[in-house]
XYZ file of C-alpha atoms in Angstrom:
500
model
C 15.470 28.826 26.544
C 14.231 25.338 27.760
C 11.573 26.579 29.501
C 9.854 28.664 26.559
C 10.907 25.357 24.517
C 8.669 23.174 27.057
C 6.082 25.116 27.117
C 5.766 25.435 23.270
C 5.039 21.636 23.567
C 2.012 19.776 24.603
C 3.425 15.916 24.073
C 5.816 14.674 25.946
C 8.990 15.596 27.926
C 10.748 12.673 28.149
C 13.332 13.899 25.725
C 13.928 17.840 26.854
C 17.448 16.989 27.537
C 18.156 15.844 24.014
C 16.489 18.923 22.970
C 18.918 20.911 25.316
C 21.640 19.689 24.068
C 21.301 19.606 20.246
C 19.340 22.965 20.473
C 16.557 21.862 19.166
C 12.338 22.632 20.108
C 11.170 19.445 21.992
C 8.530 19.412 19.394
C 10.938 18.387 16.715
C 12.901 15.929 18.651
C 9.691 13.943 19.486
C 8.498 13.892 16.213
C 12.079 12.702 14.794
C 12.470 10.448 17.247
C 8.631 8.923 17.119
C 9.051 8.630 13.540
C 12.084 6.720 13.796
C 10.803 4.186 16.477
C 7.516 3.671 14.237
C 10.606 2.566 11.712
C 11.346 0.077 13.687
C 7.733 -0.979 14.776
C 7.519 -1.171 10.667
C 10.085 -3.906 10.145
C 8.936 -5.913 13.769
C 5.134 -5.751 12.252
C 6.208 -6.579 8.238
C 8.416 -9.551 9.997
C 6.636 -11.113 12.857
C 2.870 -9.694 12.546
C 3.170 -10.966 8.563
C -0.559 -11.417 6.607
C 0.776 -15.159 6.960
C 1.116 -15.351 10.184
C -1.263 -13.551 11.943
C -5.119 -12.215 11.212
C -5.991 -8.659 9.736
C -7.884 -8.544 12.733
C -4.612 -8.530 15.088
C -2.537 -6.084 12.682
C -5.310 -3.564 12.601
C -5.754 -3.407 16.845
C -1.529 -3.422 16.791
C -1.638 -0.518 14.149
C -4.186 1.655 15.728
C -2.677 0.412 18.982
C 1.202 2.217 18.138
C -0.414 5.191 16.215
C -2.630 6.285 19.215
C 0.446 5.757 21.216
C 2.832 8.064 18.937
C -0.028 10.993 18.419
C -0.318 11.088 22.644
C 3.675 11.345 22.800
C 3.595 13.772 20.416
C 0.259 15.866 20.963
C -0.457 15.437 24.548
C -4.149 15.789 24.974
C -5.214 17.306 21.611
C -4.179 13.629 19.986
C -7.685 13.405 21.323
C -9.792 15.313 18.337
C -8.326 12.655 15.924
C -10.875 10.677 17.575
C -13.369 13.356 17.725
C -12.889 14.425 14.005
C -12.907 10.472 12.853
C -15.974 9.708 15.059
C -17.850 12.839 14.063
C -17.254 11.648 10.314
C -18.019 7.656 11.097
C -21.017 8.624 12.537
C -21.838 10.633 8.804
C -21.089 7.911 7.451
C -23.250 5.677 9.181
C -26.351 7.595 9.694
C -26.759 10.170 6.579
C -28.007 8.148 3.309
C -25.972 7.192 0.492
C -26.446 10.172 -2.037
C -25.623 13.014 0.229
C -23.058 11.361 2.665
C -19.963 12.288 0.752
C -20.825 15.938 0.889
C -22.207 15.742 4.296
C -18.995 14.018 5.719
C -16.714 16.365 3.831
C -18.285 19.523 5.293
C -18.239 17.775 8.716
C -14.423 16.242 8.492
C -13.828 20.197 6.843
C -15.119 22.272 9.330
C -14.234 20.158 11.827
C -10.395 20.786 10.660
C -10.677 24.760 10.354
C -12.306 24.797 13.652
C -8.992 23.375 15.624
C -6.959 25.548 13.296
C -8.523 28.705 13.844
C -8.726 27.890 17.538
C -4.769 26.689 17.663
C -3.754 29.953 15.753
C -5.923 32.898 17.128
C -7.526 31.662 20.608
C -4.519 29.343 22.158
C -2.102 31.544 19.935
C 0.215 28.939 19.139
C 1.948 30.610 16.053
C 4.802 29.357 14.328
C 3.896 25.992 16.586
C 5.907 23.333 14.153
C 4.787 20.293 15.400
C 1.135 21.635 15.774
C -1.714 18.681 16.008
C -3.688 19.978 13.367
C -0.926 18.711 11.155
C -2.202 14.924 11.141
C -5.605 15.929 11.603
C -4.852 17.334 7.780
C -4.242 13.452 6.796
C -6.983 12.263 8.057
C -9.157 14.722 6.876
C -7.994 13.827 2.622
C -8.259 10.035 4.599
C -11.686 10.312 5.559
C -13.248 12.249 2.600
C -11.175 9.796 0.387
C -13.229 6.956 1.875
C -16.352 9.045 1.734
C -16.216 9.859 -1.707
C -14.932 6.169 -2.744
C -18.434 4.432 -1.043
C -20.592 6.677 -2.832
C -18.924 6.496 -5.972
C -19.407 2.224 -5.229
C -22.244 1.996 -7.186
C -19.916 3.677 -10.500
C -17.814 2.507 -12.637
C -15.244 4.879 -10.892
C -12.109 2.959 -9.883
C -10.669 2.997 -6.654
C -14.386 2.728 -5.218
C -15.077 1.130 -1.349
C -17.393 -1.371 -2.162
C -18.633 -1.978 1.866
C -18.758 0.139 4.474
C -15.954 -0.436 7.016
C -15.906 -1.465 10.698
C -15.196 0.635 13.106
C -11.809 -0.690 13.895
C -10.620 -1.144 9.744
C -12.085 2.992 10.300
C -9.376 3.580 12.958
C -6.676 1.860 11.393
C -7.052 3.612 8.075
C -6.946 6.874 9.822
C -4.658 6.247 12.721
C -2.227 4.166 12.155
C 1.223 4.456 13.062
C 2.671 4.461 9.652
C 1.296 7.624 8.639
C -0.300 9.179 12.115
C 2.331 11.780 12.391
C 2.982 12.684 8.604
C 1.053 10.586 6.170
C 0.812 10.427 3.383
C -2.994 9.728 2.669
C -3.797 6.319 1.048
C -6.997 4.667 -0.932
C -8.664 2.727 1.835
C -8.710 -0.352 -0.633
C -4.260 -0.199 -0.836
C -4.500 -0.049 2.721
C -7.101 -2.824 3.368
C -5.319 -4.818 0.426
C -1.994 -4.580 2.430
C -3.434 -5.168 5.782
C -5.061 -8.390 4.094
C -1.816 -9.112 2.776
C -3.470 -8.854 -0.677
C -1.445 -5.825 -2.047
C 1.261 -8.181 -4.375
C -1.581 -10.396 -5.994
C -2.991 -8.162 -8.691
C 0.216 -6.574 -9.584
C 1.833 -9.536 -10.721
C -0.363 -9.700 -13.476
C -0.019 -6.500 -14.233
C 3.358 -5.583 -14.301
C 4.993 -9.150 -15.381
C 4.699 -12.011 -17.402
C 5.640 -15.544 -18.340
C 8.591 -16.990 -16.050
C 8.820 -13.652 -14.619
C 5.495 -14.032 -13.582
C 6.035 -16.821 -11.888
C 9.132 -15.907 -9.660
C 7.537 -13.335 -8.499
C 4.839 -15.149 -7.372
C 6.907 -17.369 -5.268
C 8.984 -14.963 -3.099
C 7.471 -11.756 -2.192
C 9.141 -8.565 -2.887
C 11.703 -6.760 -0.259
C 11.373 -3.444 -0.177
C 14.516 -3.282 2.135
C 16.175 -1.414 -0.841
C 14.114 1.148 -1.533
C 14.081 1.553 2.535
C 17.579 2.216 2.774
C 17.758 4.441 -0.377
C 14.724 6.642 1.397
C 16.627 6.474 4.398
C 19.965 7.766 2.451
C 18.206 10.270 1.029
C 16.405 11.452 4.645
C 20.017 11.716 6.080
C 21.015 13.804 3.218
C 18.253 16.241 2.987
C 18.657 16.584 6.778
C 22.135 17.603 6.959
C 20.928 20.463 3.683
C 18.249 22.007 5.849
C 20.067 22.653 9.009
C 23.665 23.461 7.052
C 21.535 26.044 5.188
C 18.431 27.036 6.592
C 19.947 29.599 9.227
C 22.555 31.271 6.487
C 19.519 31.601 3.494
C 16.191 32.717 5.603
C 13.685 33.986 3.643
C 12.910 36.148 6.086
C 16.112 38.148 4.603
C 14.514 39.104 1.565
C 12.383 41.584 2.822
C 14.814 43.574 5.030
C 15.107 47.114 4.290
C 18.689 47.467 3.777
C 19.364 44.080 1.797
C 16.075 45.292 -0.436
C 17.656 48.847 -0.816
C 21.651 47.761 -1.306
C 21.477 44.447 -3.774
C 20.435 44.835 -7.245
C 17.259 42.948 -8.311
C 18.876 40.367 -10.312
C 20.521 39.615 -7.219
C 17.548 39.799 -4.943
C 15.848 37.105 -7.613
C 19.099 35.034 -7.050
C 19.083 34.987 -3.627
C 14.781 34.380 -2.974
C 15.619 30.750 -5.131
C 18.429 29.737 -3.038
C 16.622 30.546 0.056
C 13.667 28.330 -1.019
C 15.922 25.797 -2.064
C 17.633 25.730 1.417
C 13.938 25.467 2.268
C 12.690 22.462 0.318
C 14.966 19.730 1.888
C 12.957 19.579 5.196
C 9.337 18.414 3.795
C 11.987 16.322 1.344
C 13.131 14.771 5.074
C 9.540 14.320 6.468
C 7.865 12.822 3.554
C 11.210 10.517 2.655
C 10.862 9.136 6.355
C 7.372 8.679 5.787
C 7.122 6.984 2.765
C 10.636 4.382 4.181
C 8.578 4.095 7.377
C 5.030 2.802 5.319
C 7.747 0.596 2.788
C 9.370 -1.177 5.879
C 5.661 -2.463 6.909
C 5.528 -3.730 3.529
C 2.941 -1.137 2.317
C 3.608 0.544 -0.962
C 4.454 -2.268 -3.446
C 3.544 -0.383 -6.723
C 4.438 -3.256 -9.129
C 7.871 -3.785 -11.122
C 9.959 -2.067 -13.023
C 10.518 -2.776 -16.777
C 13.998 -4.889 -15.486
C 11.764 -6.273 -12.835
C 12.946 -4.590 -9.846
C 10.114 -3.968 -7.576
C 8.464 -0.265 -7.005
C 7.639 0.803 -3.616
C 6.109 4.648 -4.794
C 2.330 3.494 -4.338
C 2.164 6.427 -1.742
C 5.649 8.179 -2.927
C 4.864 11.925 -1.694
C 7.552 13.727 -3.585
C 10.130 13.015 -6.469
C 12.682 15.348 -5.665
C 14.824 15.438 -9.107
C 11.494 16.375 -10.975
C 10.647 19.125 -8.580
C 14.229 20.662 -8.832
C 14.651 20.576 -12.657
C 10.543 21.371 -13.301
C 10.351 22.959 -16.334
C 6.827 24.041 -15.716
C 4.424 25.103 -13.043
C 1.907 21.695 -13.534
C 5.383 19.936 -12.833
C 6.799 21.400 -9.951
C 2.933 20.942 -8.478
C 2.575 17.078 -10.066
C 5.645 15.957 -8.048
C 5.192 18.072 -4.884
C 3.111 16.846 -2.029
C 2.063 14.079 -4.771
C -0.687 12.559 -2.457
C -2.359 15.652 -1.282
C -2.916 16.453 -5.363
C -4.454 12.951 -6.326
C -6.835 14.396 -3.480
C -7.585 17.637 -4.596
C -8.363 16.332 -7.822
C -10.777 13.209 -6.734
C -12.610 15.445 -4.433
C -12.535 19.055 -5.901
C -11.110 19.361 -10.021
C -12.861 16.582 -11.395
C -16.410 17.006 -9.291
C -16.617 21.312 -9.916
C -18.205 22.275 -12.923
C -17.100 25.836 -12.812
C -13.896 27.247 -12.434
C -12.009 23.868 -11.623
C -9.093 25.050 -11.241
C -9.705 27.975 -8.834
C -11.550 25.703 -6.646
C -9.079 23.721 -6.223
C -6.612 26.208 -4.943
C -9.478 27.486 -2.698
C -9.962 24.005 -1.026
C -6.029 23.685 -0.765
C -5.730 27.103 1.052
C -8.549 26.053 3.308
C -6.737 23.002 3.762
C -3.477 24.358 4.655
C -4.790 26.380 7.150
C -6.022 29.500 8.327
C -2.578 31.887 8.010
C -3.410 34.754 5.861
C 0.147 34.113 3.968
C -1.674 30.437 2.823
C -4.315 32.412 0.762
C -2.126 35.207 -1.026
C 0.262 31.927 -1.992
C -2.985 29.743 -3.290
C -4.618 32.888 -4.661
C -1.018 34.173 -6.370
C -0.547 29.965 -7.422
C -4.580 30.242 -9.446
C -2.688 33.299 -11.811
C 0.040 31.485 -12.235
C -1.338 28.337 -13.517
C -3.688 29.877 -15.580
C -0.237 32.043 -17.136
C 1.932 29.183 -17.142
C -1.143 27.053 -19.300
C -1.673 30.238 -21.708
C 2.278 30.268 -22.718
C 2.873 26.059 -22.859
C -0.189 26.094 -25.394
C 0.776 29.277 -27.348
C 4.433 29.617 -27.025
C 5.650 26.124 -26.777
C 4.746 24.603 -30.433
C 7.449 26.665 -31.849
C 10.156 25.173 -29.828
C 9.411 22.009 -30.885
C 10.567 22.259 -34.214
C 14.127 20.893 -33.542
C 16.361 19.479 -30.436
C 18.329 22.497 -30.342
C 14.959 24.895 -29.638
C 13.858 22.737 -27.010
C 16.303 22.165 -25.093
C 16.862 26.544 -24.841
C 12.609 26.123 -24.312
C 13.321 24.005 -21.451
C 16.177 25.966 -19.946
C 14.127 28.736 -20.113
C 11.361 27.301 -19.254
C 13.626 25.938 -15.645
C 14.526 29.550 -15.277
C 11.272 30.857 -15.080
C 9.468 27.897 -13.147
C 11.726 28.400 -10.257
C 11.269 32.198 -10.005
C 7.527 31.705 -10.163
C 7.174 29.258 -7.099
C 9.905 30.879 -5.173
C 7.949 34.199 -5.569
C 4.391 32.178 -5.049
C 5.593 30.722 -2.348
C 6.958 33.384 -0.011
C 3.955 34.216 1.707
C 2.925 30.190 2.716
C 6.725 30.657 4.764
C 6.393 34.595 6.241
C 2.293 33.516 7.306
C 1.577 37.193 7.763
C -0.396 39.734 5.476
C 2.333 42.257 6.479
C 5.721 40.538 5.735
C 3.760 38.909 2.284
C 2.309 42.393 1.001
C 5.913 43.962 2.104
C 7.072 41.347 -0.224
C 5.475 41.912 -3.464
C 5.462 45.543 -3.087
C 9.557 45.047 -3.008
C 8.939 43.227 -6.298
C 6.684 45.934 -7.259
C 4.258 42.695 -8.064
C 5.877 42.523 -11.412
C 5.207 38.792 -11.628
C 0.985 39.248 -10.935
C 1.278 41.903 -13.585
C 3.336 39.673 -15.680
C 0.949 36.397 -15.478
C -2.117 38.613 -16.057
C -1.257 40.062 -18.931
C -0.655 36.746 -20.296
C -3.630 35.637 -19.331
C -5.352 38.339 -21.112
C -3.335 38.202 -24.013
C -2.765 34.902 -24.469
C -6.342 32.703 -25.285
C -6.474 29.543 -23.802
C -9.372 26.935 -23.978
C -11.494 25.692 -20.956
C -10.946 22.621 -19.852
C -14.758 21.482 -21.288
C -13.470 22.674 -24.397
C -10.297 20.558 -24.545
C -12.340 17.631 -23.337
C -14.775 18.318 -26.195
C -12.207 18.854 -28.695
C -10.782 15.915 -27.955
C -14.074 13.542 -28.456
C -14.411 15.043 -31.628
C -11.123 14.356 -32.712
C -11.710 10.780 -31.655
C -15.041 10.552 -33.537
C -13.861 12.234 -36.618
C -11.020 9.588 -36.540
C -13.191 6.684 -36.240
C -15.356 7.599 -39.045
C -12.755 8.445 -41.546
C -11.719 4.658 -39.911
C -15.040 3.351 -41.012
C -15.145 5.389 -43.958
C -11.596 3.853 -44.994
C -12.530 0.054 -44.677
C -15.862 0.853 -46.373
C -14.494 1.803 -49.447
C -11.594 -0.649 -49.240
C -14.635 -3.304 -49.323
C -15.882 -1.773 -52.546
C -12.945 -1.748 -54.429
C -12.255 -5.145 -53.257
C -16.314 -6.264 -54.588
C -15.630 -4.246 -57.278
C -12.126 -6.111 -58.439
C -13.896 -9.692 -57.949
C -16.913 -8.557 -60.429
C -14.389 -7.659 -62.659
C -12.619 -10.953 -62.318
C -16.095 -12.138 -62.733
């Protein structure tokens, strides 16, 4: 058992014993135990390497400095094509001309990431690997097509833009730094330059508060030593979910023979949602401790709340409460892996003029990986947001008549949201063609049958044609506006001649 556990790990082995003795792959144990040491590296560098106290210079060598040191504990030797992958894409950047570079980097920073995947999964046959290295390398691949995309678009009126090109070292310490080298989440370059700078609190101030409120915060900067120990709650809880539950539910269960043969379907449907909800809590636990880790460096101030409280979700990843009671497929997906959306759409839904939406689940399949099981969920996910559109714009209007009809819309609604991304989702866990066919051939593929027959059924406009719709509406409102105060100047000409 330890030696199949050592040799399933290419970082370090410093901590086998640990992993001996709580049973764990070494893999894991690093990563926990890096990510929890970067915690602490977060409150030494928000405390004693402070904007005010030291030089951006300084906190982005220190930065890079820890995150190159976590990614070789980890990763061993293959920490190494972070550097390869963000040099490859630097040099892009550098050397191809402003109009093209965007699409030249993101090809580069693309392939680059499908190459190692492919080679990790099929040549070096790592399979069900969980600490693999590619997993960071998918960070800074939304990191450095982020950055890509933002200096071409400098020249726009599109916000968010990079408005230089960075130095190599600001480079390195946006990608590797050792808030987010192990599991993210991706940032706008300008947040993370505006917190390196110690610029992050200035604008928001304005923003988000006024008058003597204003003013208070100006003086003290916000703790986020709060929200930190909530996160941190909420890490230790989602922990002790996924290993209470993750051996007794495995989803692995719902395709055995005799459980598929013996337990009715309702049953069956029953048990698929609790397994993926004995599921959920571990990315909860990863991106939790990611998101505490980046707050306890003091990056993530999002502004204040209406009873000025500060917000630390710049870079939130998740909000579990709106995933669990989703009452729609665009909800479940809006508050899941939060981040990794924003990127999909900069880069792929709001720049692809045909079939956005497909696209989009394309990119995020090649994204993921190169599992079969990632494609038949991305593929299966394209159906079901193009079902779960056609009902919420044909169905839903009658619910709305009255409290009563929709809140049973909503239940409803719950109900068949989680059966949908349970049933999506089954092939992104099982990874094989085999188990994932064997899977919807169980279900008989009611629920493909199901969304495309609402699809076909159901008409629902292109996205053009809402956007177009929706200028029309705005300039038939503005000149019945116009039209309005014209006349209401005649009648008031007309009433003075009168007077006259």
């Amino acid at each position: 058992m330890a030696t199949q556990t050592t040799a399933s790990c290419t970082g370090s082995t410093l901590l086998q014993p640990i992993s001996e003795i709580i049973n764990l792959p070494l893999d894991q144990v690093n990563f926990v135990a890096c990510q929890l040491f970067a915690l602490l590296m977060a409150v030494w560098f928000r405390l004693y390497l402070h904007p005010s106290k030291t030089s951006p210079f300084i906190r982005h060598v220190v930065a890079t400095l820890l995150g190159f040191y976590l990614a070789l504990f980890c990763f061993g030797w293959y920490s190494l094509h972070f550097l390869v992958q963000s040099g490859l894409s630097y040099s892009v950047m550098v050397f191809a001309g402003l109009e093209h570079m965007h699409k030249y980097c993101f090809i580069v920073t693309l392939g680059y990431l499908i190459l190692c995947q492919i080679t990790r999964v099929y040549v070096f046959d790592y399979g069900m690997y969980s600490a693999d290295f590619t997993g960071p390398m998918m960070v800074i691949t939304q990191k450095i097509t982020s950055l890509a995309f933002e200096i071409h678009d400098g020249k726009t009126s599109v916000s968010k833009v990079c408005a230089r090109m960075p130095s190599l070292l600001e480079y390195l310490s946006y990608n590797c730094n050792f808030m987010g080298i192990l599991a993210g989440p991706t940032c706008s370059y300008n947040d993370y330059m505006a917190f390196i700078e110690g610029t992050c609190y200035q604008p928001r101030h304005q923003e988000n508060a006024n008058g003597k409120e204003n003013g208070k915060y100006k003086q003290s900067e916000p703790s986020p030593k709060n929200d930190v120990i909530s996160k941190l709650c909420t890490c230790a809880i989602s922990l002790a979910i996924y290993l209470s539950l993750c051996k007794l539910l495995p989803v692995e269960h719902s395709i055995d023979d005799d459980f598929v043969s013996s337990t009715p379907f309702h049953l069956q449907i029953i048990y698929l949602y609790l397994a993926m909800l004995a599921l959920r809590p571990k990315y909860y636990f990863v991106w939790t401790l990611a998101d505490a880790i980046n707050n306890a460096a003091g990056f993530g101030f999002n502004g204040y709340n209406k009873d000025g409280s500060p917000r630390w979700d710049l870079i939130s990843n998740l909000r579990i409460l709106d995933i669990e009671f989703a009452t729609s497929f665009k909800m479940f997906l809006d508050n899941w892996n939060i981040q990794t959306a924003l990127w999909l759409k900069r880069v792929c839904y709001e720049r692809c003029h045909i079939n956005p939406t497909a696209a989009t689940f394309l990119l995020s399949a090649m994204w993921h990986g190169v599992y079969p099981g990632y494609y038949l969920t991305f593929l299966t996910g394209i159906v079901m947001t193009m079902a779960a559109r056609a009902v919420r714009h044909n169905i839903r209007p009658y619910f709305l008549v009255s409290d009563s009809y929709k809140c049973i819309y909503d239940v409803i609604t719950w109900a068949c949201t989680q059966v949908a991304i349970s049933y999506t989702v089954v092939p992104f866990v099982l990874l094989a063609v085999g188990p994932s066919l064997k899977f919807y051939r169980s279900w008989c593929f009611c629920l493909h049958l199901l969304c495309l027959l609402v699809v076909v059924a159901l008409p629902v406009k292109s996205r053009r044609g809402q956007v177009k719709e929706q200028q029309d509406g705005l300039q038939k409102d503005s000149l019945q506006d116009n039209q309005t105060e014209h006349n209401s100047t005649d009648n008031n000409c007309n009433q003075k001649d009168k007077a006259t």
